[in-house]
Short mmCIF file of C-alpha atoms in Angstrom, two decimals:
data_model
loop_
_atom_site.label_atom_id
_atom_site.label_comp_id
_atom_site.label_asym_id
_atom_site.label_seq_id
_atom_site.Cartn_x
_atom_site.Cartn_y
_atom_site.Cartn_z
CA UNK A 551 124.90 -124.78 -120.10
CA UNK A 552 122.54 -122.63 -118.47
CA UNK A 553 123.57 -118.91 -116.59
CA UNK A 554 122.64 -120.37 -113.50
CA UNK A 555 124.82 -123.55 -113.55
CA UNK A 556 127.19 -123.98 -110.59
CA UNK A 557 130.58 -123.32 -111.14
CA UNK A 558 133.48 -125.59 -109.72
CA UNK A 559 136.50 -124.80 -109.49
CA UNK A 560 139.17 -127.38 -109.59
CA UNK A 561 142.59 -126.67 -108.87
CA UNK A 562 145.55 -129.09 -110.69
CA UNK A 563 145.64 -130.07 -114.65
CA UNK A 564 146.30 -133.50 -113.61
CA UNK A 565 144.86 -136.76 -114.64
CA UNK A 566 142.15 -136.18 -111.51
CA UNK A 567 141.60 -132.70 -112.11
CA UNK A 568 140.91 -133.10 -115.44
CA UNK A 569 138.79 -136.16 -114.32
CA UNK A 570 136.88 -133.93 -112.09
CA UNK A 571 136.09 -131.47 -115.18
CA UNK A 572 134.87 -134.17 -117.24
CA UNK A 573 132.58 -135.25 -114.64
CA UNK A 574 131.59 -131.62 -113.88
CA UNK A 575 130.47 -131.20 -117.19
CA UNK A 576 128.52 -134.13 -117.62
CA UNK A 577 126.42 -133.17 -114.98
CA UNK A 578 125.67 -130.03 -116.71
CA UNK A 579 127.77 -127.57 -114.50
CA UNK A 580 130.47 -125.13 -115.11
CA UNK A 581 134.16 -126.45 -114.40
CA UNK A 582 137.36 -124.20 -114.37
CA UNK A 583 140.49 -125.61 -114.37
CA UNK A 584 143.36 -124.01 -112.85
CA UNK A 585 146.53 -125.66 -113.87
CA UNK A 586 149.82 -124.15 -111.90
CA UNK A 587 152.04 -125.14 -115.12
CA UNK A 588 152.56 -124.00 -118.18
CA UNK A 589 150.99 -127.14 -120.08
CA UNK A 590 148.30 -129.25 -118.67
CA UNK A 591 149.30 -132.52 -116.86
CA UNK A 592 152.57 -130.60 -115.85
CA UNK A 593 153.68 -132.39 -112.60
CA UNK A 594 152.97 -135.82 -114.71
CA UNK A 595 155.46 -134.36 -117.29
CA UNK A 596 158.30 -134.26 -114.61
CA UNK A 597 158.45 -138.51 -114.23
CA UNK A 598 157.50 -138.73 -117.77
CA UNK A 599 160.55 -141.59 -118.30
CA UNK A 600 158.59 -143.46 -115.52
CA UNK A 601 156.19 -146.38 -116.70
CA UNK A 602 153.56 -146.73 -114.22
CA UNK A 603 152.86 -149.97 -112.76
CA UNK A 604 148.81 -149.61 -114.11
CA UNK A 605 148.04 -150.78 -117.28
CA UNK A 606 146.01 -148.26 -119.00
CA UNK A 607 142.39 -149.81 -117.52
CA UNK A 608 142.96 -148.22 -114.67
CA UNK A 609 144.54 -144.58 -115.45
CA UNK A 610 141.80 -143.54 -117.71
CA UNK A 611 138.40 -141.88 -116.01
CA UNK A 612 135.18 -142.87 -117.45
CA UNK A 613 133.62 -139.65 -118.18
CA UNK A 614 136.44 -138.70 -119.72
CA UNK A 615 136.97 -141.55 -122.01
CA UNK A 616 133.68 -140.58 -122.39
CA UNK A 617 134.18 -137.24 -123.76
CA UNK A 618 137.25 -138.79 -125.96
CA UNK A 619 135.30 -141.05 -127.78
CA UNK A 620 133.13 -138.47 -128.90
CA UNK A 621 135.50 -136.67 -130.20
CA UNK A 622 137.12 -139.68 -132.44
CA UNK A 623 139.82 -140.83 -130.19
CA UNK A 624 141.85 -144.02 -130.32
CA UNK A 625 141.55 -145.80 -127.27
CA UNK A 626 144.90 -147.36 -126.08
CA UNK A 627 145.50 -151.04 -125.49
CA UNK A 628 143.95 -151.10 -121.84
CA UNK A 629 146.59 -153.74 -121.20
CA UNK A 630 149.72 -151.49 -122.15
CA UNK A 631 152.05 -150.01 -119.67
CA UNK A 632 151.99 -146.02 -120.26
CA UNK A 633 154.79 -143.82 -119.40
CA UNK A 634 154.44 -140.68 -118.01
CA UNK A 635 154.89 -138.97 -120.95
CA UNK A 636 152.73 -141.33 -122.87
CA UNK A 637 149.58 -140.51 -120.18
CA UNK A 638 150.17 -136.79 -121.04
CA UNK A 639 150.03 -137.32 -124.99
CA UNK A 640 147.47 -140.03 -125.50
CA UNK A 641 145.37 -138.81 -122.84
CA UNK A 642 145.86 -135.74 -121.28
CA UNK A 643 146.49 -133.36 -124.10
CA UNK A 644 143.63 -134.63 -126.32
CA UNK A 645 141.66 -134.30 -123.08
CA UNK A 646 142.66 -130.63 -123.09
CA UNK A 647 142.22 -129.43 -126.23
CA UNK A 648 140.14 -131.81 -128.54
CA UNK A 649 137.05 -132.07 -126.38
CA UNK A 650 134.53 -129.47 -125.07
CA UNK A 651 136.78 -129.66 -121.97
CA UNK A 652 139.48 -127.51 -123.78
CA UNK A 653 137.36 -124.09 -123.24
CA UNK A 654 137.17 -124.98 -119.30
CA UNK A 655 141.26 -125.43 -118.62
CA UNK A 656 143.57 -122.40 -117.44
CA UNK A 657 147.17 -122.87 -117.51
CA UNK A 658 149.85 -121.24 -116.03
CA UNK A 659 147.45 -120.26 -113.41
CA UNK A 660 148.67 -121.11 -109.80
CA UNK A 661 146.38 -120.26 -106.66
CA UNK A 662 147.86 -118.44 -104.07
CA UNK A 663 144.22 -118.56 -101.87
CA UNK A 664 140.99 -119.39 -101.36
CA UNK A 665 138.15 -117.62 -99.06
CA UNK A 666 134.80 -116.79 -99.18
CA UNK A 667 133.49 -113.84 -100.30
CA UNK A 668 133.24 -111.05 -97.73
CA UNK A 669 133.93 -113.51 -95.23
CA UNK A 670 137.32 -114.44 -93.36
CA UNK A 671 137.88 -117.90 -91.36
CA UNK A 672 136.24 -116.67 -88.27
CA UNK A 673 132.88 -115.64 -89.56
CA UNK A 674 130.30 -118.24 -89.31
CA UNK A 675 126.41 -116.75 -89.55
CA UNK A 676 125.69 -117.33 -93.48
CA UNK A 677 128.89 -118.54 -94.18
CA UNK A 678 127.94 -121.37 -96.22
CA UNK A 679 125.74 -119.29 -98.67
CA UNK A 680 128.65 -117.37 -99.71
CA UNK A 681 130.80 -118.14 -103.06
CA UNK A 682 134.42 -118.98 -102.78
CA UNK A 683 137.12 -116.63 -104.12
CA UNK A 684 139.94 -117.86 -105.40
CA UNK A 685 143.36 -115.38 -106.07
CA UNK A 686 145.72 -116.69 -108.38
CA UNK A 687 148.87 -115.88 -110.42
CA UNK A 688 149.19 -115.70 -114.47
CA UNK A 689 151.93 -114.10 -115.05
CA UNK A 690 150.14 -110.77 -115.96
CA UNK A 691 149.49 -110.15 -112.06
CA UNK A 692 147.02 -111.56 -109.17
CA UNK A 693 143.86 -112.75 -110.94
CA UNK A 694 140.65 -113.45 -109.18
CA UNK A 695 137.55 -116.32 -109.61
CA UNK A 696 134.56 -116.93 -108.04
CA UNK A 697 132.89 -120.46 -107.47
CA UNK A 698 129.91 -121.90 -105.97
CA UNK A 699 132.41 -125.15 -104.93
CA UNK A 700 136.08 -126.40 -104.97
CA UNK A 701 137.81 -129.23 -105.56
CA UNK A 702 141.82 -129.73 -104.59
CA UNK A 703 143.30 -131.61 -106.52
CA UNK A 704 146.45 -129.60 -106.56
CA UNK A 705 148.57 -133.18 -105.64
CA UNK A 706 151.83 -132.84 -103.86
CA UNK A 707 154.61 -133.46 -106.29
CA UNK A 708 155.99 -129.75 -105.93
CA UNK A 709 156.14 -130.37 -101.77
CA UNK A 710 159.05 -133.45 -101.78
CA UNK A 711 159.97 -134.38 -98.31
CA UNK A 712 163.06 -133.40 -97.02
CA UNK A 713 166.65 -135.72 -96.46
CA UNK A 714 166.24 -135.35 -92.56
CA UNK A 715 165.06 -138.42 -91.11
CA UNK A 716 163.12 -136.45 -88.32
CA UNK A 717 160.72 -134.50 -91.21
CA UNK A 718 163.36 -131.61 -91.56
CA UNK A 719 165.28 -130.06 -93.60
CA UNK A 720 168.91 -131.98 -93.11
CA UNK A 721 171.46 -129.55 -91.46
CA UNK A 722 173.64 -128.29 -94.58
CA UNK A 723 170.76 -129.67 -96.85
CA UNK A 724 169.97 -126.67 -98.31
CA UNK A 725 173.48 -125.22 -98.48
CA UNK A 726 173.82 -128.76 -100.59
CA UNK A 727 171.19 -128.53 -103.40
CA UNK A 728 173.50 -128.76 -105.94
CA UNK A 729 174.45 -131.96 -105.09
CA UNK A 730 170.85 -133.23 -104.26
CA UNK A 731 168.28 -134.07 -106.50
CA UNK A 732 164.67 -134.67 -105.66
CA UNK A 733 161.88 -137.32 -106.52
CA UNK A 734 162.62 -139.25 -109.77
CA UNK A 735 165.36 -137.85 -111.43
CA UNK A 736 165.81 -139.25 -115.18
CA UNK A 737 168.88 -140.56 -114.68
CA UNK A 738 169.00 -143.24 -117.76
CA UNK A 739 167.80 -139.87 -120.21
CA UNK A 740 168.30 -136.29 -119.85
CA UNK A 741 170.18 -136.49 -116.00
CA UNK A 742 172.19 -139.16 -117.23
CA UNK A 743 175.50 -137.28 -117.57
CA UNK A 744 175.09 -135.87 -113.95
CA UNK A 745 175.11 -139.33 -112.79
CA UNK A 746 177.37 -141.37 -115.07
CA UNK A 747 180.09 -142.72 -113.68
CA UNK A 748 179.84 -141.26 -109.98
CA UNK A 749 179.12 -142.18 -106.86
CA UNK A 750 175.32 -141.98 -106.54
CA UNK A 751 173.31 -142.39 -102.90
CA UNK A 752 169.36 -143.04 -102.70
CA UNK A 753 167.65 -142.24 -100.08
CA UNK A 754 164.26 -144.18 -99.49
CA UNK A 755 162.73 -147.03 -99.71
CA UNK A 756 159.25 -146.65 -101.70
CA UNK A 757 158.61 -147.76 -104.82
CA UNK A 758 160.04 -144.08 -106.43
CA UNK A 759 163.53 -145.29 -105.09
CA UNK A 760 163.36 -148.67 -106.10
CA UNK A 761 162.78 -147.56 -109.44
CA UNK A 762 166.08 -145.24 -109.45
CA UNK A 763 168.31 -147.53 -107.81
CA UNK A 764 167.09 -150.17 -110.54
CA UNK A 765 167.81 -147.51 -113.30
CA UNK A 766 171.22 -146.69 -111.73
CA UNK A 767 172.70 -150.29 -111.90
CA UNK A 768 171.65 -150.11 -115.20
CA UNK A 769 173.78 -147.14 -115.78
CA UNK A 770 176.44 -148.70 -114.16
CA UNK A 771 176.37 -151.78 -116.49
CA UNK A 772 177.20 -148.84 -119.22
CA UNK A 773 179.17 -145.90 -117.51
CA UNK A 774 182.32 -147.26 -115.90
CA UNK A 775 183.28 -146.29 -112.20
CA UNK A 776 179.47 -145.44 -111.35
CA UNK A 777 178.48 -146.84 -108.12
CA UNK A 778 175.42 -147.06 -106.64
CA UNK A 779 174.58 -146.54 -102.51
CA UNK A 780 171.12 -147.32 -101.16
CA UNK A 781 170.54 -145.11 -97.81
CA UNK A 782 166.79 -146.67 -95.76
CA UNK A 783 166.08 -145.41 -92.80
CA UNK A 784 164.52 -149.09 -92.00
CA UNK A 785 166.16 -151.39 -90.44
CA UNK A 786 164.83 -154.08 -93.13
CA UNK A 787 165.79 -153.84 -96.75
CA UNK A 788 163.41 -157.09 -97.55
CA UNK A 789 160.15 -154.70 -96.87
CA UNK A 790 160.95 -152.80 -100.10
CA UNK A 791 160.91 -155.72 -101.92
CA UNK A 792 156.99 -155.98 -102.39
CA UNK A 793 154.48 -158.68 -102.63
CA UNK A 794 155.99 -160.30 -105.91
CA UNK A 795 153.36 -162.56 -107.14
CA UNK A 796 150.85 -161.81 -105.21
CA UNK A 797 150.31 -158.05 -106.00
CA UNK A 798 147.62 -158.03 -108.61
CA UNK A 799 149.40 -154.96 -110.05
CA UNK A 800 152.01 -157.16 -111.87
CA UNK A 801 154.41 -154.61 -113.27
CA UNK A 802 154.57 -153.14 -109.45
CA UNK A 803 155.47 -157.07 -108.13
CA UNK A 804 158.00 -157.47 -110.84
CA UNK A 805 159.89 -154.93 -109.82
CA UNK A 806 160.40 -155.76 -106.28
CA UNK A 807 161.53 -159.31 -106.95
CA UNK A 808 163.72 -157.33 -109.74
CA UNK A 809 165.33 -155.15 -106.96
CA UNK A 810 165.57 -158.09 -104.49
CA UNK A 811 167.89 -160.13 -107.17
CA UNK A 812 170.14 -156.51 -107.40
CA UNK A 813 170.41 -156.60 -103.63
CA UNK A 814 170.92 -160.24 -103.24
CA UNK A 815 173.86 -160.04 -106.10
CA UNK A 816 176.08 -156.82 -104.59
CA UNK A 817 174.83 -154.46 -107.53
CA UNK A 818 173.63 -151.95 -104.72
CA UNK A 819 175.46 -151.41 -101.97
CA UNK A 820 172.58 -151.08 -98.54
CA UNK A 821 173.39 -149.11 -95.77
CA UNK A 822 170.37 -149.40 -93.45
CA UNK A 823 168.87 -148.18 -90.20
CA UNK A 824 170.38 -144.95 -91.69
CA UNK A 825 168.96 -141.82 -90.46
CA UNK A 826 170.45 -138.46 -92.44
CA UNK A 827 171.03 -135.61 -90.09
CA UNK A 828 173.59 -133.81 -91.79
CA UNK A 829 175.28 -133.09 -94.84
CA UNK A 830 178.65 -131.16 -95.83
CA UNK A 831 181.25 -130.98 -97.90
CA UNK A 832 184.35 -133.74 -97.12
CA UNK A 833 187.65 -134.07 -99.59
CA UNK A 834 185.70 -133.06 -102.92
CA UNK A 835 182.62 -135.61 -101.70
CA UNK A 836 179.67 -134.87 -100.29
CA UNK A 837 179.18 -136.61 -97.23
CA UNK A 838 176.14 -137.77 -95.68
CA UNK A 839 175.99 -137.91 -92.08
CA UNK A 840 174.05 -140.07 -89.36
CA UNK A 841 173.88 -139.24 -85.61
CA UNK A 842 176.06 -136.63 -84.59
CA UNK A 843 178.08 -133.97 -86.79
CA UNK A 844 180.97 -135.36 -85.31
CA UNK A 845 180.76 -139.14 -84.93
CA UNK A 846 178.26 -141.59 -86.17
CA UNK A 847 177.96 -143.36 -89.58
CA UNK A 848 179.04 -141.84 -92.85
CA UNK A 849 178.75 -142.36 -96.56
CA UNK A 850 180.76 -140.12 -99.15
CA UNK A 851 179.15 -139.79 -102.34
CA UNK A 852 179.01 -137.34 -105.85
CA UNK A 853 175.14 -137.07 -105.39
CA UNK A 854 172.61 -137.89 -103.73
CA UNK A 855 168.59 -138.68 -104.94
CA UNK A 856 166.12 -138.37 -101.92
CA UNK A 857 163.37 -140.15 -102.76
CA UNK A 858 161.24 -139.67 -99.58
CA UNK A 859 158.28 -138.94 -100.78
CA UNK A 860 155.56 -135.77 -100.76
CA UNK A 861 153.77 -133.71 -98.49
CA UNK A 862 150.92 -131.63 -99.43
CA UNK A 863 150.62 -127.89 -99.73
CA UNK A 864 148.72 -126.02 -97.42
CA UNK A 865 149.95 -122.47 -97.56
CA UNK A 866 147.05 -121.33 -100.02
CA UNK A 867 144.08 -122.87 -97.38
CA UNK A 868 144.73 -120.64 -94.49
CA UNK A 869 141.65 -119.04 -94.92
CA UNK A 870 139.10 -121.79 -95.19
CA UNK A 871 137.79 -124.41 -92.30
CA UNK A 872 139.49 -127.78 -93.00
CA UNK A 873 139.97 -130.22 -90.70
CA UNK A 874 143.33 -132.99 -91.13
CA UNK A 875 144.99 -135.50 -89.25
CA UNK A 876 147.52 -134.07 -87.49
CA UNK A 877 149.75 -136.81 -88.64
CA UNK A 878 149.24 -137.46 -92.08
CA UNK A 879 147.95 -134.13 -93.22
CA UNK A 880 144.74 -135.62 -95.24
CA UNK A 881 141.01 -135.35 -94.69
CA UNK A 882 140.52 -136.90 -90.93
CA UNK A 883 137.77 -139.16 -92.07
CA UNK A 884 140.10 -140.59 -94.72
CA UNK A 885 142.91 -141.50 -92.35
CA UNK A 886 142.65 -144.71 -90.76
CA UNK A 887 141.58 -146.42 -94.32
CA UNK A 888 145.60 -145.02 -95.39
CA UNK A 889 147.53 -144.68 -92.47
CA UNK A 890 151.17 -146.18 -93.58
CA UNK A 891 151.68 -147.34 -89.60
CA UNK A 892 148.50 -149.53 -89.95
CA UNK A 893 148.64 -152.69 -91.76
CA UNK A 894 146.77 -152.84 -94.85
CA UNK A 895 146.70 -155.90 -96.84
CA UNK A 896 144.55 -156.00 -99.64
CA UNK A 897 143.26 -152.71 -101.12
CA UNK A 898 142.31 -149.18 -99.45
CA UNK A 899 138.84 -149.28 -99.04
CA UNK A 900 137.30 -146.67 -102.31
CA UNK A 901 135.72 -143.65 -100.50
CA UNK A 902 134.22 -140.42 -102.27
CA UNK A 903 132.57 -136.94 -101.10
CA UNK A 904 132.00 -138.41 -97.44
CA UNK A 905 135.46 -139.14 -96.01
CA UNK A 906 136.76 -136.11 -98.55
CA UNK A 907 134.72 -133.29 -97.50
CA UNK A 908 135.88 -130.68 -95.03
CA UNK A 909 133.63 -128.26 -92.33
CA UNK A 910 134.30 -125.84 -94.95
CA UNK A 911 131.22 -127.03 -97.16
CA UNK A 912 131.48 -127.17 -100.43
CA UNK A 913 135.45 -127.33 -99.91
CA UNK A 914 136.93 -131.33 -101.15
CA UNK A 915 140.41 -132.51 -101.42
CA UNK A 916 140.85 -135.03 -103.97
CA UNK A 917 144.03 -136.99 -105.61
CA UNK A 918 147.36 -137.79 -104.19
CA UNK A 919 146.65 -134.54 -101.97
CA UNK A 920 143.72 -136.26 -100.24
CA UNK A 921 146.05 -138.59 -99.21
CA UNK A 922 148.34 -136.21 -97.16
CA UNK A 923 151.76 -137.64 -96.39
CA UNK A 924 150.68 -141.13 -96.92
CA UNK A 925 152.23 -142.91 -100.25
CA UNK A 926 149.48 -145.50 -101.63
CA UNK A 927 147.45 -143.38 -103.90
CA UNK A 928 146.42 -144.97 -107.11
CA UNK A 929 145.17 -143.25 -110.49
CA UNK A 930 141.54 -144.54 -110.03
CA UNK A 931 141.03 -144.42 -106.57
CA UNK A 932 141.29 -140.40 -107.47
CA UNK A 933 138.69 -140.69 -110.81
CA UNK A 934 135.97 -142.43 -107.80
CA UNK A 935 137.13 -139.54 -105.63
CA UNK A 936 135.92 -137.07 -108.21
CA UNK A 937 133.00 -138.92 -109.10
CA UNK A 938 131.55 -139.32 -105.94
CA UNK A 939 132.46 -135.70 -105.24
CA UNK A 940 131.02 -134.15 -108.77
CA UNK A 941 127.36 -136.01 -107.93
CA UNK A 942 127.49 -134.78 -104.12
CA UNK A 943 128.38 -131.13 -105.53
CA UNK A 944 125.05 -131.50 -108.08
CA UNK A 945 123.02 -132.68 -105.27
CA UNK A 946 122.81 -136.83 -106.17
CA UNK A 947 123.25 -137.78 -102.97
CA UNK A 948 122.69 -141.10 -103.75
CA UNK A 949 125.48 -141.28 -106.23
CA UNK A 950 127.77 -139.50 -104.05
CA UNK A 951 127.60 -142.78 -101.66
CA UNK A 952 127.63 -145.36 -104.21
CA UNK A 953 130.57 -147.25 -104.89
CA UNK A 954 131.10 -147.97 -108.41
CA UNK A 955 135.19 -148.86 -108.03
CA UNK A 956 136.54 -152.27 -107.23
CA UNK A 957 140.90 -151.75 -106.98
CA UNK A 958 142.66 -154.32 -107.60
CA UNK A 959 144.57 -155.97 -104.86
CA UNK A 960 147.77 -155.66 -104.15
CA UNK A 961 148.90 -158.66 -102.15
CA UNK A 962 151.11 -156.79 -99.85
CA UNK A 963 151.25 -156.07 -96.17
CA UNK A 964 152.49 -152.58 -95.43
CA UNK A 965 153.77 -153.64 -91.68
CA UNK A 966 156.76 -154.62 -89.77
CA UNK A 967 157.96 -157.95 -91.08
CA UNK A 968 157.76 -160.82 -88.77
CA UNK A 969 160.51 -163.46 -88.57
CA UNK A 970 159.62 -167.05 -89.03
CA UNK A 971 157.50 -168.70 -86.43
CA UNK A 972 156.34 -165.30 -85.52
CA UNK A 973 152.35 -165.17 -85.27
CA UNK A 974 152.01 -162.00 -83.39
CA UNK A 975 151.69 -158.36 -84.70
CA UNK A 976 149.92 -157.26 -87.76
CA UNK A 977 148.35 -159.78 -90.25
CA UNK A 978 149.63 -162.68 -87.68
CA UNK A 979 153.03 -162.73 -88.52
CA UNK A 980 154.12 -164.27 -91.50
CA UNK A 981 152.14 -167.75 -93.47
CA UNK A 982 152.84 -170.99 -91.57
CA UNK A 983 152.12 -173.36 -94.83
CA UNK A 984 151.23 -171.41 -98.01
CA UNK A 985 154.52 -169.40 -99.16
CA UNK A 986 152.63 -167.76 -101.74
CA UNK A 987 150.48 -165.69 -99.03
CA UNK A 988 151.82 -162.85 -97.31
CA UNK A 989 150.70 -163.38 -93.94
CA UNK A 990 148.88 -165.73 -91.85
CA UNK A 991 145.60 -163.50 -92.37
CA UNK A 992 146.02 -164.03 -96.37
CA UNK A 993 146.40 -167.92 -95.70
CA UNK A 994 143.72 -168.27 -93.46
CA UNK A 995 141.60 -166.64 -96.27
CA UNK A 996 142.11 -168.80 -98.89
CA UNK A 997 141.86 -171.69 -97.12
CA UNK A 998 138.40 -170.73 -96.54
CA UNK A 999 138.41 -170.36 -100.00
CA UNK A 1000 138.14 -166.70 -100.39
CA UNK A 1001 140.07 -164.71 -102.81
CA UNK A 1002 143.32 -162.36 -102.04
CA UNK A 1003 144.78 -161.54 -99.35
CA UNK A 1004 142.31 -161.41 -96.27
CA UNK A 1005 143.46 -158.62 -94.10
CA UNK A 1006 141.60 -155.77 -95.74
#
């Protein structure tokens, strides 16, 4: 690698920053890796009891299988499940320290910010000829890099949305966090005696608190007197449930129609159109509050999971031009291909440098933060992401636009569910004829013989 290669510097140790230093190198520049964690692949470490609804086709990056192979490593069976734990030992690690990419990676090394050298956010005249600086913390004091570009890929699982159902922090929330856990909690493994046997309230309704209220009745079926609350701020439990069949992700469909049968059967008690505005402490319990502090709805439990989702952190970019959408936080050119309040049957449309860069050239967001506050990221829509970034960086324009990703689709209509008859809203209301399509859109598509679900 010459003196004069460009340096990138990629912020995360996850599977897409890693991704993005594996492509870095094999276009003959200079990546540094700047993990926040003490191990590589640290935020992946934290749901490591989760198996991901991918098979392990689509979590593994080309150039760095690439890299892997050449250094004598055992593929896994691409049609295998992984854990989280399992992606960070089969992949991950020997990513990180048995291929060239080891001498590249930085842990315990979070950024605190990013400018450009001897220039703040308001100078513009030769701004873009200028390196980045990046300050962050190791431990041994502030630390500083310099880079000729920089890729985000910092993701958002440290940033977990709040209780509140207005985007806040729940009155008494914080007063609370003993009682609260965040995310994914392990509550079958190492949580499990926190949750044994108590009364345990979810809050949320994607796929990370389907999982927990799935592993919770399963506690239940072992720990006496443990009793499990769902809290949605929906007024429709059934839109939880998933496209069943017809998501080509088939470990993601199973589980819906698994959580539908728990619903359907009393395991899980549902309390919907529930909007949390207040917790506190009532007769040993903690008690979760809708509407007013005074009156409204209620529900006393031992602890409570919010599973809510992520937001992305910001703090670190004051200093640089980026430009979001001012509801979903991500890249404005990527949000109306992911905005949750649009319907989007089929697949997100794979985008790369284009929709990704920012005015701040040379600047990209990439992974689950690209995507803001908006929940549908997969695995290898990030590895096109960096990609399509990596080329545009080296100046391969014509690789940058290229698509070389086809996702697989996932047979589900993010919208508001129609009732039966209904044709209007998105995707035309629900199928007339076909019950295995998920909207009218999806049966008018196969009927003209196309394939999936035809609202994409």
């Amino acid at each position: 690698m010459s003196e004069q290669a460009k340096t990138i510097a990629i912020i995360g140790g996850g599977p897409v920053g890693v991704a993005a230093g594996a492509h870095t190198l094999e276009r003959g520049m200079k990546p540094l890796v700047l993990e926040a964690g003490p191990a590589i692949g640290h935020a992946a470490r934290q749901w490591g009891h989760v198996r991901m609804f991918s098979p392990w086709e689509y979590n593994i990056d080309r150039a760095a299988e690439r890299l892997l192979v050449a250094s004598g490593w055992n593929s896994p069976d691409p049609h295998q499940y992984p854990t989280g734990a399992e992606l960070v030992e089969r992949y991950l690690e020997p990513l990180a320290t048995r291929t060239p990419l080891k001498d590249y990676i930085q842990t315990s090394s979070r950024v605190t910010a990013i400018s450009r050298v001897g220039f703040d956010k308001v100078k513009t005249k030769g701004r873009e000829l200028a390196r980045f600086e990046l300050r962050y913390e190791n431990g041994a004091g502030s630390k500083t890099v310099r880079a000729d570009a920089v890729i985000d890929a910092s993701g958002s699982w440290s940033m977990p949305n709040a209780a509140g159902a207005n985007g806040l922090i729940a009155i008494g929330e914080s007063e609370r966090r003993d009682r609260i856990a965040y995310a994914i909690p392990d509550v079958l493994g190492v949580a499990r005696s926190r949750y044994a046997g108590k009364t345990v309230a979810v809050l949320g309704s994607g796929h990370s608190a389907v999982g927990t209220l799935i592993d919770l009745v399963r506690l239940k079926e072992e720990a006496q007197g443990t009793r499990v609350v769902w809290l949605l701020r929906g007024e429709k439990p059934e839109k939880a449930f998933g496209g069943g069949s017809n998501d080509k992700l088939s470990a993601r469909g199973e589980l819906g129609a698994v959580f539908a049968k728990l619903v359907a059967g009393g395991q899980i008690a549902v309390e919907a159109g529930f909007k949390v505005k207040h917790l506190s402490l009532k007769d040993g319990c903690l008690r979760i509050g809708a509407g007013t502090a005074c009156c409204g709805r209620e529900v006393l439990a031992d602890e409570l999971i919010v599973s809510t989702g992520f937001r992305p952190d910001l703090s670190f970019l004051r200093e640089l031009r980026i430009a979001l959408d001012p509801a979903l936080e991500c890249p404005s050119t990527l949000a109306p291909l992911i905005d949750p309040n649009e319907h989007s049957c089929g697949t997100v449309r794979p985008h790369g440098a284009r929709e990704l860069s920012q005015p701040e050239p040379g600047f990209y967001f990439a992974g689950m933060k690209s995507y803001g506050r908006a929940p549908t990221f997969l695995l290898l829509t990030g590895y096109e992401q960096v990609r399509s970034i990596v080329a545009d960086i080296a100046g391969d324009r014509e690789a940058a636009e290229r698509v070389e990703l086809v996702l697989p689709e996932t047979g589900v209509c993010t919208r508001t569910v129609a009732v039966a008859g209904e044709t209007s809203g998105c995707c035309g209301g629900l199928a007339k004829a076909d019950a295995t399509a998920c909207c009218v859109a999806d049966e008018t598509a196969r009927a003209a013989g196309a394939k999936g679900c035809g609202c994409g």
